[in-house]
Tab-separated table of C-alpha atoms in Angstrom:
chain	number	residue	atom	x	y	z
A	37	MET	CA	-27.306	-11.794	-33.690
A	38	THR	CA	-26.895	-12.331	-29.777
A	39	ALA	CA	-24.327	-13.599	-28.887
A	40	ASN	CA	-24.708	-16.954	-25.945
A	41	MET	CA	-21.792	-16.645	-24.082
A	42	ASN	CA	-21.796	-20.461	-23.636
A	43	SER	CA	-21.463	-20.739	-27.621
A	44	LEU	CA	-17.833	-18.625	-26.906
A	45	ASN	CA	-16.980	-21.105	-23.931
A	46	LEU	CA	-16.874	-18.060	-22.468
A	47	PRO	CA	-17.162	-18.193	-18.335
A	48	THR	CA	-21.078	-17.904	-16.991
A	49	PHE	CA	-21.459	-14.371	-15.696
A	50	ILE	CA	-23.065	-13.390	-12.416
A	51	LYS	CA	-26.815	-12.720	-12.825
A	52	ILE	CA	-27.373	-9.222	-11.391
A	53	LYS	CA	-30.815	-8.120	-11.706
A	54	HIS	CA	-31.648	-5.206	-13.362
A	55	ILE	CA	-33.572	-2.291	-14.520
A	56	PHE	CA	-33.671	-2.369	-17.748
A	57	ASN	CA	-31.312	-3.690	-20.774
A	58	ILE	CA	-27.862	-2.942	-22.331
A	59	PHE	CA	-26.810	-4.329	-25.443
A	60	GLN	CA	-23.083	-4.160	-26.171
A	61	VAL	CA	-22.945	-4.931	-29.953
A	62	SER	CA	-18.874	-6.408	-30.641
A	63	LYS	CA	-17.321	-5.233	-33.896
A	64	GLU	CA	-18.404	-8.038	-36.024
A	65	GLY	CA	-22.179	-7.337	-34.876
A	66	ASP	CA	-22.342	-9.903	-31.486
A	67	THR	CA	-25.024	-8.198	-28.913
A	68	PHE	CA	-24.654	-9.053	-25.380
A	69	ASP	CA	-27.191	-8.225	-22.961
A	70	VAL	CA	-25.178	-6.704	-20.095
A	71	PRO	CA	-26.710	-5.525	-16.658
A	72	ILE	CA	-26.581	-2.432	-16.154
A	73	GLU	CA	-24.716	-2.097	-13.023
A	74	ILE	CA	-21.920	-4.222	-15.159
A	75	ALA	CA	-22.562	-1.619	-17.931
A	76	LYS	CA	-22.591	1.529	-16.089
A	77	LEU	CA	-18.782	0.404	-15.057
A	78	SER	CA	-18.181	1.948	-18.371
A	79	ASN	CA	-17.847	6.021	-19.204
A	80	LEU	CA	-18.949	5.293	-22.571
A	81	VAL	CA	-22.415	4.103	-21.429
A	82	VAL	CA	-22.864	6.664	-19.054
A	83	THR	CA	-22.405	8.794	-21.951
A	84	THR	CA	-24.975	7.283	-24.235
A	85	LEU	CA	-27.614	7.018	-21.100
A	86	GLY	CA	-27.349	10.869	-20.766
A	87	GLY	CA	-26.367	10.892	-16.649
A	88	ASP	CA	-25.258	8.359	-13.536
A	89	ASP	CA	-29.615	8.942	-13.012
A	90	ASP	CA	-30.719	5.433	-12.303
A	91	ASP	CA	-34.278	7.596	-11.151
A	92	ALA	CA	-34.371	8.300	-14.765
A	93	HIS	CA	-35.184	4.708	-15.606
A	94	ASP	CA	-37.644	2.379	-13.271
A	95	ASP	CA	-38.147	-0.990	-12.368
A	96	ASP	CA	-40.774	-1.270	-15.229
A	97	ASP	CA	-39.184	-0.080	-17.738
A	98	GLU	CA	-39.159	-2.530	-20.667
A	99	GLU	CA	-36.710	-0.162	-22.913
A	100	ALA	CA	-33.925	-1.783	-24.323
A	101	ILE	CA	-30.918	0.420	-25.270
A	102	GLU	CA	-28.649	-0.857	-27.818
A	103	ILE	CA	-24.946	0.767	-27.924
A	104	PRO	CA	-22.591	-0.128	-30.367
A	105	LEU	CA	-19.020	-1.152	-29.596
A	106	PRO	CA	-17.472	-0.492	-33.832
A	107	ASN	CA	-13.857	-0.800	-32.287
A	108	VAL	CA	-14.071	-4.053	-29.554
A	109	ARG	CA	-14.570	-7.456	-31.050
A	110	THR	CA	-16.416	-10.222	-29.603
A	111	GLN	CA	-13.695	-11.846	-27.785
A	112	VAL	CA	-12.152	-9.161	-26.553
A	113	LEU	CA	-16.174	-7.278	-25.256
A	114	ALA	CA	-17.034	-10.612	-23.968
A	115	LYS	CA	-13.251	-10.187	-21.639
A	116	VAL	CA	-14.404	-7.312	-21.119
A	117	ILE	CA	-17.819	-8.143	-19.581
A	118	GLU	CA	-15.691	-10.566	-17.325
A	119	TYR	CA	-13.591	-7.695	-15.719
A	120	CYS	CA	-16.942	-5.184	-15.586
A	121	THR	CA	-18.922	-8.238	-14.162
A	122	HIS	CA	-15.601	-9.600	-11.640
A	123	PHE	CA	-15.119	-5.981	-10.645
A	124	SER	CA	-18.232	-5.219	-9.443
A	125	GLN	CA	-18.013	-8.155	-6.907
A	126	GLU	CA	-14.456	-7.976	-5.908
A	127	PRO	CA	-13.250	-4.400	-6.939
A	128	MET	CA	-9.556	-4.208	-8.035
A	129	THR	CA	-6.853	-2.714	-5.774
A	130	PRO	CA	-6.199	0.889	-6.681
A	131	ILE	CA	-2.866	0.669	-8.990
A	132	THR	CA	-0.618	3.474	-7.209
A	133	THR	CA	2.557	4.676	-8.361
A	134	PRO	CA	5.110	4.399	-8.320
A	135	LEU	CA	5.183	1.223	-8.579
A	136	LYS	CA	5.558	-1.219	-5.695
A	137	SER	CA	7.132	-4.370	-7.133
A	138	THR	CA	7.202	-5.688	-11.337
A	139	ARG	CA	4.718	-8.211	-10.900
A	140	ILE	CA	1.479	-7.449	-11.310
A	141	GLU	CA	0.151	-10.260	-8.588
A	142	GLU	CA	1.627	-8.103	-6.445
A	143	ILE	CA	0.186	-4.898	-6.981
A	144	VAL	CA	-3.317	-6.446	-7.835
A	145	GLN	CA	-4.882	-9.446	-5.768
A	146	GLU	CA	-4.321	-12.728	-8.292
A	147	TRP	CA	-8.078	-12.637	-10.102
A	148	TYR	CA	-6.850	-9.341	-11.766
A	149	ALA	CA	-2.949	-10.856	-12.337
A	150	ASP	CA	-4.607	-13.210	-14.326
A	151	PHE	CA	-6.915	-11.860	-16.455
A	152	VAL	CA	-4.223	-9.882	-18.296
A	153	ASP	CA	-2.173	-13.118	-18.559
A	154	VAL	CA	-3.240	-13.459	-21.856
A	155	ASP	CA	-1.598	-13.664	-25.713
A	156	GLN	CA	0.097	-9.563	-26.512
A	157	ILE	CA	-2.652	-9.180	-29.490
A	158	MET	CA	-4.974	-9.795	-27.484
A	159	LEU	CA	-3.959	-7.400	-23.962
A	160	PHE	CA	-3.505	-4.573	-26.708
A	161	GLU	CA	-6.794	-4.867	-27.984
A	162	LEU	CA	-8.346	-4.534	-24.054
A	163	VAL	CA	-6.606	-1.295	-23.865
A	164	THR	CA	-7.885	-0.320	-27.069
A	165	ALA	CA	-11.248	-0.737	-25.981
A	166	ALA	CA	-10.615	-0.288	-21.736
A	167	ASN	CA	-9.715	3.259	-23.511
A	168	PHE	CA	-12.622	3.580	-25.983
A	169	MET	CA	-15.330	2.212	-23.234
A	170	ASP	CA	-13.495	4.894	-21.065
A	171	ILE	CA	-13.520	2.310	-18.231
A	172	LYS	CA	-10.316	3.637	-16.446
A	173	ALA	CA	-9.374	0.613	-13.925
A	174	LEU	CA	-9.127	-1.738	-16.707
A	175	LEU	CA	-7.181	0.358	-18.628
A	176	ASP	CA	-4.998	0.940	-15.905
A	177	LEU	CA	-4.837	-2.658	-15.370
A	178	THR	CA	-4.267	-3.178	-18.999
A	179	CYS	CA	-1.460	-0.754	-19.234
A	180	LEU	CA	0.459	-2.079	-15.728
A	181	ALA	CA	0.640	-5.629	-18.189
A	182	VAL	CA	2.371	-3.642	-21.494
A	183	SER	CA	4.549	-1.992	-18.831
A	184	VAL	CA	5.614	-4.496	-17.383
A	185	LEU	CA	5.946	-6.444	-20.719
A	186	ILE	CA	8.076	-3.984	-21.417
A	187	LYS	CA	10.349	-2.780	-18.601
A	188	GLY	CA	13.848	-3.889	-18.970
A	189	LYS	CA	13.109	-4.351	-22.543
A	190	SER	CA	15.780	-2.839	-25.200
A	191	ALA	CA	14.842	0.226	-27.360
A	192	GLU	CA	14.636	-2.538	-30.358
A	193	GLU	CA	13.056	-5.553	-28.409
A	194	ILE	CA	10.133	-2.178	-27.973
A	195	ARG	CA	10.027	-1.711	-31.365
A	196	ARG	CA	9.312	-5.372	-31.817
A	197	ILE	CA	6.805	-5.673	-29.738
A	198	PHE	CA	5.226	-2.134	-31.016
A	199	ASN	CA	6.152	-3.026	-34.045
A	200	ILE	CA	7.799	0.073	-34.645
A	201	SER	CA	10.370	0.460	-37.499
A	202	ASN	CA	13.444	2.142	-36.916
A	203	ASN	CA	13.026	5.435	-39.718
A	204	PHE	CA	16.481	6.344	-38.470
A	205	SER	CA	19.314	5.585	-40.836
A	206	GLY	CA	23.066	3.906	-39.522
A	207	GLU	CA	24.987	7.669	-39.165
A	208	GLU	CA	20.979	8.774	-38.046
A	209	ASP	CA	21.124	6.248	-35.126
A	210	GLU	CA	24.784	6.913	-34.246
A	211	LEU	CA	24.514	10.802	-33.972
A	212	ARG	CA	21.413	10.185	-31.190
A	213	ASN	CA	22.982	7.428	-29.680
A	214	ASN	CA	26.044	9.418	-29.416
A	215	THR	CA	23.834	12.430	-28.452
A	216	GLU	CA	22.038	10.340	-25.513
A	217	MET	CA	25.483	9.224	-24.198
A	218	THR	CA	27.076	12.578	-23.624
A	219	ALA	CA	23.731	14.324	-22.069
A	220	ALA	CA	23.902	11.447	-19.793
A	221	GLY	CA	27.558	12.355	-19.142
A	222	SER	CA	26.892	15.348	-18.656
A	223	SER	CA	24.298	15.175	-15.517
């Protein structure tokens, strides 16, 4: 089934002439027809195509390539395509470290800050998709958003955010805390 972008209540994407079709298939089996210029922002796509040689496919080539993305849900894939489409028109300001601010909108353009202003589950799925699809700029942006999310949080709050159980017994936790305080006091 080919996903109709408008039926998913997604933004209209910019039409770019493409050499041939790349069909990206989500975990649920929904197919997105993505212009090659957009799709090639993913190193997974570049590798699947056998490199970055545009001459290998000329304008008359009717070849359609399907790339299954079994780790990426339809809604997440739609967001990834939205990001890549925008990025191809207005590249994101590179994220440099150390960070000059803890406010995302002071580090990257407003559109990118708004893009990662999503619920926590979607943010984590975007991190996973960016990593799986090997889209470095998107991975940098989503990891920046996660770092801002956990900045200043206690260990217990971070465990809750990442759904990590505390495997320390009360005695082990106290011993670990004492060790950390001793190490901090001696430095």
